Amino acid sequence: MRAIAAPASLKEVLSAVAAAEALAAGLRAGGAESIAVPVADGGEGTLEVLGGDLRDADVSAPLGGRVRACWSLQDDGTAVVESAQALGFQTVSELDPVRASSRGLGELIVAAAREAQSLLVCLGGTVTVDGGAGMREVLDELPLPARVACDVLSPLLDAAYVFAGQKGATEGQLDSLAERLRGLPDVPGSGAAGGLGGAFAALGAELLAGAELVLDEIDFDPSGYDLVVTGEGAVDETTWAGKAPGEVVRRCRDARVRCHLFSARDDLSGEPAQADRDLFELGERLGRAG
């Protein structure tokens, strides 16, 4: 049996690359011929999945101070800039979406543009809900042609009313956060990354479905394989609303290739320290089942 291990990251537990390697090793232990193809959708971990020549820059952290943020340069001169590198949950010691600024992303783009010919900006996994106001303090215009990969194609005000609670916003703060966003273009993807999608649309960038773009960039093609294994931390309605595992399932269906979708929350042990072992054992079981 020929199999592809194609998981997304298990957020704050295991990267997509580590998860794919553990699954593929398990599949091989179970007797399958397997390759690791980690996937992402524009959010946290997309930079690692796309690869390239890794660089870094010192930028403003969302709540003050400085943070080292990575970006990568592709062979064709494209700089891949991941918003979560500069604005992700790992950059703060507390959540405060009222104060959190996206300025660091603007600084990261400026640094990357010095060495690149075009930009691929990956939006998702940020602690900000400022509609890109901080970023616009640094960028009056895009320094290079840009594509923007959005982890969700949500409308603008979803940044406040759907996602801000995950970033620490209280019910009483939602209306004021939404007010910040008004006046930005409201197109699919505008609500990504705390309204950063809307800010990029205002600057003339093209907003794209992140999962489709990433899978195209890595030439994901299940044709000729017998099994694809994909999954993420929690499979829910968002899995089918633009997340990478949902796109993997769709492409497998179109190619008529069997696909096994796992939810780490429901199908693994629930012990973060054991996640790689859990994935190895899952792969081994699927490999033996054939």
GROMACS .gro file of C-alpha atoms in nm:
model
  290
    1MET     CA    1   0.000   0.000   0.000
    2ARG     CA    2   0.122   0.348  -0.090
    3ALA     CA    3   0.022   0.618   0.157
    4ILE     CA    4   0.066   0.992   0.218
    5ALA     CA    5   0.086   1.132   0.571
    6ALA     CA    6  -0.060   1.482   0.529
    7PRO     CA    7  -0.163   1.632   0.865
    8ALA     CA    8  -0.185   1.995   0.963
    9SER     CA    9  -0.027   2.111   1.287
   10LEU     CA   10  -0.168   2.014   1.626
   11LYS     CA   11  -0.165   2.370   1.756
   12GLU     CA   12   0.071   2.435   2.047
   13VAL     CA   13   0.146   2.062   2.059
   14LEU     CA   14   0.312   1.941   1.738
   15SER     CA   15   0.407   2.113   1.413
   16ALA     CA   16   0.269   1.985   1.084
   17VAL     CA   17   0.619   1.868   0.986
   18ALA     CA   18   0.667   1.671   1.308
   19ALA     CA   19   0.315   1.528   1.289
   20ALA     CA   20   0.365   1.415   0.929
   21GLU     CA   21   0.697   1.251   1.009
   22ALA     CA   22   0.548   1.060   1.304
   23LEU     CA   23   0.249   0.942   1.097
   24ALA     CA   24   0.465   0.838   0.802
   25ALA     CA   25   0.701   0.643   1.030
   26GLY     CA   26   0.403   0.460   1.178
   27LEU     CA   27   0.260   0.380   0.837
   28ARG     CA   28   0.595   0.235   0.731
   29ALA     CA   29   0.617   0.032   1.052
   30GLY     CA   30   0.275  -0.110   0.965
   31GLY     CA   31   0.401  -0.224   0.626
   32ALA     CA   32   0.298   0.066   0.403
   33GLU     CA   33   0.515   0.263   0.166
   34SER     CA   34   0.467   0.617   0.293
   35ILE     CA   35   0.583   0.976   0.245
   36ALA     CA   36   0.536   1.277   0.475
   37VAL     CA   37   0.359   1.578   0.319
   38PRO     CA   38   0.268   1.827   0.594
   39VAL     CA   39  -0.006   2.076   0.507
   40ALA     CA   40  -0.118   2.422   0.623
   41ASP     CA   41  -0.376   2.688   0.541
   42GLY     CA   42  -0.202   3.022   0.586
   43GLY     CA   43  -0.209   3.020   0.965
   44GLU     CA   44   0.056   2.913   1.213
   45GLY     CA   45   0.306   2.667   1.065
   46THR     CA   46   0.262   2.766   0.700
   47LEU     CA   47   0.616   2.902   0.680
   48GLU     CA   48   0.764   2.568   0.783
   49VAL     CA   49   0.544   2.376   0.538
   50LEU     CA   50   0.642   2.596   0.242
   51GLY     CA   51   1.011   2.591   0.331
   52GLY     CA   52   1.271   2.805   0.158
   53ASP     CA   53   1.582   2.987   0.275
   54LEU     CA   54   1.497   3.090   0.630
   55ARG     CA   55   1.575   3.446   0.745
   56ASP     CA   56   1.471   3.647   1.050
   57ALA     CA   57   1.418   4.004   1.166
   58ASP     CA   58   1.379   4.192   1.492
   59VAL     CA   59   1.027   4.342   1.503
   60SER     CA   60   0.780   4.498   1.744
   61ALA     CA   61   0.588   4.253   1.960
   62PRO     CA   62   0.209   4.303   1.976
   63LEU     CA   63   0.208   4.427   2.337
   64GLY     CA   64   0.543   4.605   2.341
   65GLY     CA   65   0.901   4.490   2.340
   66ARG     CA   66   1.070   4.309   2.054
   67VAL     CA   67   1.049   3.960   1.901
   68ARG     CA   68   1.256   3.767   1.646
   69ALA     CA   69   1.029   3.669   1.358
   70CYS     CA   70   1.121   3.438   1.071
   71TRP     CA   71   1.041   3.463   0.701
   72SER     CA   72   1.169   3.263   0.405
   73LEU     CA   73   1.297   3.339   0.057
   74GLN     CA   74   1.185   3.101  -0.218
   75ASP     CA   75   1.392   3.013  -0.525
   76ASP     CA   76   1.170   3.233  -0.745
   77GLY     CA   77   1.236   3.542  -0.529
   78THR     CA   78   0.911   3.524  -0.333
   79ALA     CA   79   0.930   3.614   0.035
   80VAL     CA   80   0.696   3.407   0.251
   81VAL     CA   81   0.587   3.612   0.552
   82GLU     CA   82   0.373   3.445   0.818
   83SER     CA   83   0.172   3.679   1.039
   84ALA     CA   84   0.185   3.438   1.332
   85GLN     CA   85   0.562   3.474   1.343
   86ALA     CA   86   0.532   3.839   1.445
   87LEU     CA   87   0.184   3.844   1.599
   88GLY     CA   88   0.121   3.490   1.722
   89PHE     CA   89   0.025   3.368   2.067
   90GLN     CA   90   0.388   3.281   2.143
   91THR     CA   91   0.482   3.650   2.120
   92VAL     CA   92   0.283   3.764   2.424
   93SER     CA   93   0.260   3.670   2.793
   94GLU     CA   94  -0.106   3.774   2.816
   95LEU     CA   95  -0.397   3.831   2.580
   96ASP     CA   96  -0.519   4.187   2.529
   97PRO     CA   97  -0.675   4.243   2.184
   98VAL     CA   98  -0.764   4.603   2.272
   99ARG     CA   99  -0.394   4.696   2.301
  100ALA     CA  100  -0.235   4.441   2.066
  101SER     CA  101  -0.082   4.601   1.756
  102SER     CA  102  -0.001   4.452   1.416
  103ARG     CA  103   0.295   4.687   1.366
  104GLY     CA  104   0.544   4.400   1.383
  105LEU     CA  105   0.398   4.241   1.071
  106GLY     CA  106   0.455   4.562   0.878
  107GLU     CA  107   0.816   4.568   0.996
  108LEU     CA  108   0.862   4.204   0.895
  109ILE     CA  109   0.727   4.277   0.546
  110VAL     CA  110   0.962   4.575   0.508
  111ALA     CA  111   1.259   4.356   0.608
  112ALA     CA  112   1.161   4.078   0.367
  113ALA     CA  113   1.095   4.318   0.079
  114ARG     CA  114   1.458   4.432   0.083
  115GLU     CA  115   1.564   4.091  -0.052
  116ALA     CA  116   1.260   3.970  -0.246
  117GLN     CA  117   1.078   4.028  -0.574
  118SER     CA  118   0.726   3.946  -0.456
  119LEU     CA  119   0.540   3.865  -0.135
  120LEU     CA  120   0.328   3.578  -0.011
  121VAL     CA  121   0.175   3.689   0.318
  122CYS     CA  122   0.014   3.415   0.527
  123LEU     CA  123  -0.264   3.533   0.758
  124GLY     CA  124  -0.388   3.351   1.065
  125GLY     CA  125  -0.304   3.272   1.424
  126THR     CA  126  -0.262   3.632   1.547
  127VAL     CA  127  -0.348   3.790   1.883
  128THR     CA  128  -0.451   4.117   1.719
  129VAL     CA  129  -0.787   4.267   1.623
  130ASP     CA  130  -0.670   4.607   1.503
  131GLY     CA  131  -0.772   4.578   1.138
  132GLY     CA  132  -0.410   4.624   1.038
  133ALA     CA  133  -0.386   4.973   1.193
  134GLY     CA  134  -0.047   4.898   1.343
  135MET     CA  135   0.081   4.752   1.018
  136ARG     CA  136  -0.038   5.063   0.831
  137GLU     CA  137   0.180   5.277   1.057
  138VAL     CA  138   0.473   5.115   0.876
  139LEU     CA  139   0.325   5.048   0.531
  140ASP     CA  140   0.157   5.324   0.331
  141GLU     CA  141   0.158   5.088   0.034
  142LEU     CA  142   0.273   4.738  -0.047
  143PRO     CA  143   0.642   4.743  -0.134
  144LEU     CA  144   0.609   4.451  -0.378
  145PRO     CA  145   0.335   4.258  -0.560
  146ALA     CA  146   0.159   4.051  -0.295
  147ARG     CA  147  -0.064   3.750  -0.264
  148VAL     CA  148  -0.232   3.695   0.072
  149ALA     CA  149  -0.317   3.345   0.194
  150CYS     CA  150  -0.605   3.360   0.444
  151ASP     CA  151  -0.667   3.076   0.687
  152VAL     CA  152  -1.039   3.165   0.677
  153LEU     CA  153  -1.239   3.342   0.408
  154SER     CA  154  -1.459   3.510   0.667
  155PRO     CA  155  -1.624   3.850   0.631
  156LEU     CA  156  -1.472   4.153   0.800
  157LEU     CA  157  -1.674   4.174   1.121
  158ASP     CA  158  -1.616   3.807   1.201
  159ALA     CA  159  -1.274   3.926   1.316
  160ALA     CA  160  -1.453   4.081   1.614
  161TYR     CA  161  -1.773   3.885   1.665
  162VAL     CA  162  -1.648   3.532   1.587
  163PHE     CA  163  -1.275   3.521   1.654
  164ALA     CA  164  -1.188   3.797   1.904
  165GLY     CA  165  -1.307   3.587   2.197
  166GLN     CA  166  -1.030   3.338   2.121
  167LYS     CA  167  -0.785   3.627   2.162
  168GLY     CA  168  -0.908   3.729   2.505
  169ALA     CA  169  -1.183   3.977   2.418
  170THR     CA  170  -1.477   4.007   2.654
  171GLU     CA  171  -1.835   4.031   2.534
  172GLY     CA  172  -1.836   4.398   2.624
  173GLN     CA  173  -1.534   4.471   2.403
  174LEU     CA  174  -1.668   4.322   2.080
  175ASP     CA  175  -1.859   4.625   1.955
  176SER     CA  176  -1.563   4.859   2.002
  177LEU     CA  177  -1.331   4.611   1.827
  178ALA     CA  178  -1.579   4.586   1.539
  179GLU     CA  179  -1.590   4.965   1.514
  180ARG     CA  180  -1.215   4.969   1.443
  181LEU     CA  181  -1.274   4.759   1.134
  182ARG     CA  182  -1.542   4.967   0.970
  183GLY     CA  183  -1.432   5.133   0.648
  184LEU     CA  184  -1.210   4.845   0.539
  185PRO     CA  185  -1.312   4.645   0.230
  186ASP     CA  186  -1.545   4.361   0.325
  187VAL     CA  187  -1.454   4.077   0.089
  188PRO     CA  188  -1.401   3.704   0.154
  189GLY     CA  189  -1.094   3.684   0.377
  190SER     CA  190  -1.122   4.036   0.520
  191GLY     CA  191  -1.191   3.891   0.864
  192ALA     CA  192  -0.872   3.683   0.870
  193ALA     CA  193  -0.612   3.759   1.138
  194GLY     CA  194  -0.808   4.024   1.323
  195GLY     CA  195  -0.907   4.218   1.013
  196LEU     CA  196  -0.561   4.211   0.853
  197GLY     CA  197  -0.726   4.060   0.546
  198GLY     CA  198  -0.929   4.378   0.509
  199ALA     CA  199  -0.617   4.591   0.551
  200PHE     CA  200  -0.438   4.403   0.274
  201ALA     CA  201  -0.744   4.429   0.050
  202ALA     CA  202  -0.736   4.805   0.106
  203LEU     CA  203  -0.373   4.806  -0.009
  204GLY     CA  204  -0.467   4.622  -0.329
  205ALA     CA  205  -0.347   4.272  -0.244
  206GLU     CA  206  -0.524   3.961  -0.370
  207LEU     CA  207  -0.687   3.758  -0.090
  208LEU     CA  208  -0.678   3.384  -0.153
  209ALA     CA  209  -0.798   3.069   0.022
  210GLY     CA  210  -0.490   2.966   0.217
  211ALA     CA  211  -0.538   2.589   0.210
  212GLU     CA  212  -0.587   2.579  -0.166
  213LEU     CA  213  -0.286   2.803  -0.223
  214VAL     CA  214  -0.054   2.606   0.006
  215LEU     CA  215  -0.155   2.269  -0.137
  216ASP     CA  216  -0.096   2.407  -0.487
  217GLU     CA  217   0.244   2.545  -0.382
  218ILE     CA  218   0.358   2.207  -0.248
  219ASP     CA  219   0.212   2.023  -0.551
  220PHE     CA  220  -0.016   1.807  -0.336
  221ASP     CA  221  -0.158   1.532  -0.556
  222PRO     CA  222  -0.300   1.210  -0.407
  223SER     CA  223  -0.337   1.040  -0.746
  224GLY     CA  224  -0.167   0.702  -0.755
  225TYR     CA  225  -0.180   0.651  -0.379
  226ASP     CA  226  -0.401   0.406  -0.190
  227LEU     CA  227  -0.446   0.606   0.129
  228VAL     CA  228  -0.403   0.962   0.255
  229VAL     CA  229  -0.406   1.034   0.629
  230THR     CA  230  -0.483   1.391   0.736
  231GLY     CA  231  -0.614   1.565   1.045
  232GLU     CA  232  -0.564   1.843   1.296
  233GLY     CA  233  -0.605   1.924   1.663
  234ALA     CA  234  -0.985   1.933   1.652
  235VAL     CA  235  -1.208   1.846   1.358
  236ASP     CA  236  -1.517   2.069   1.364
  237GLU     CA  237  -1.717   2.293   1.133
  238THR     CA  238  -1.411   2.508   1.060
  239THR     CA  239  -1.237   2.204   0.909
  240TRP     CA  240  -1.479   2.235   0.617
  241ALA     CA  241  -1.461   2.614   0.600
  242GLY     CA  242  -1.114   2.651   0.455
  243LYS     CA  243  -0.883   2.451   0.681
  244ALA     CA  244  -0.611   2.238   0.524
  245PRO     CA  245  -0.742   1.892   0.624
  246GLY     CA  246  -1.079   1.972   0.469
  247GLU     CA  247  -0.906   2.065   0.143
  248VAL     CA  248  -0.703   1.741   0.156
  249VAL     CA  249  -1.026   1.542   0.197
  250ARG     CA  250  -1.181   1.726  -0.099
  251ARG     CA  251  -0.885   1.658  -0.326
  252CYS     CA  252  -0.880   1.292  -0.226
  253ARG     CA  253  -1.250   1.263  -0.303
  254ASP     CA  254  -1.196   1.419  -0.645
  255ALA     CA  255  -0.905   1.178  -0.711
  256ARG     CA  256  -1.107   0.883  -0.571
  257VAL     CA  257  -0.839   0.806  -0.316
  258ARG     CA  258  -0.929   0.678   0.030
  259CYS     CA  259  -0.871   0.940   0.301
  260HIS     CA  260  -0.860   0.891   0.677
  261LEU     CA  261  -0.935   1.208   0.876
  262PHE     CA  262  -0.832   1.215   1.243
  263SER     CA  263  -0.910   1.462   1.520
  264ALA     CA  264  -0.634   1.470   1.782
  265ARG     CA  265  -0.886   1.583   2.044
  266ASP     CA  266  -1.110   1.282   1.981
  267ASP     CA  267  -0.884   1.010   1.838
  268LEU     CA  268  -0.554   1.042   2.026
  269SER     CA  269  -0.471   0.998   2.395
  270GLY     CA  270  -0.514   1.362   2.487
  271GLU     CA  271  -0.166   1.377   2.636
  272PRO     CA  272   0.032   1.649   2.451
  273ALA     CA  273   0.369   1.496   2.545
  274GLN     CA  274   0.261   1.172   2.378
  275ALA     CA  275   0.122   1.322   2.055
  276ASP     CA  276   0.406   1.202   1.832
  277ARG     CA  277   0.378   0.850   1.976
  278ASP     CA  278   0.000   0.857   1.932
  279LEU     CA  279   0.040   0.951   1.565
  280PHE     CA  280   0.301   0.680   1.511
  281GLU     CA  281   0.060   0.422   1.656
  282LEU     CA  282  -0.229   0.553   1.445
  283GLY     CA  283  -0.014   0.526   1.132
  284GLU     CA  284   0.099   0.176   1.229
  285ARG     CA  285  -0.262   0.060   1.274
  286LEU     CA  286  -0.367   0.204   0.939
  287GLY     CA  287  -0.062   0.054   0.769
  288ARG     CA  288  -0.141  -0.292   0.901
  289ALA     CA  289  -0.510  -0.261   0.809
  290GLY     CA  290  -0.407  -0.194   0.448
   0.00000   0.00000   0.00000
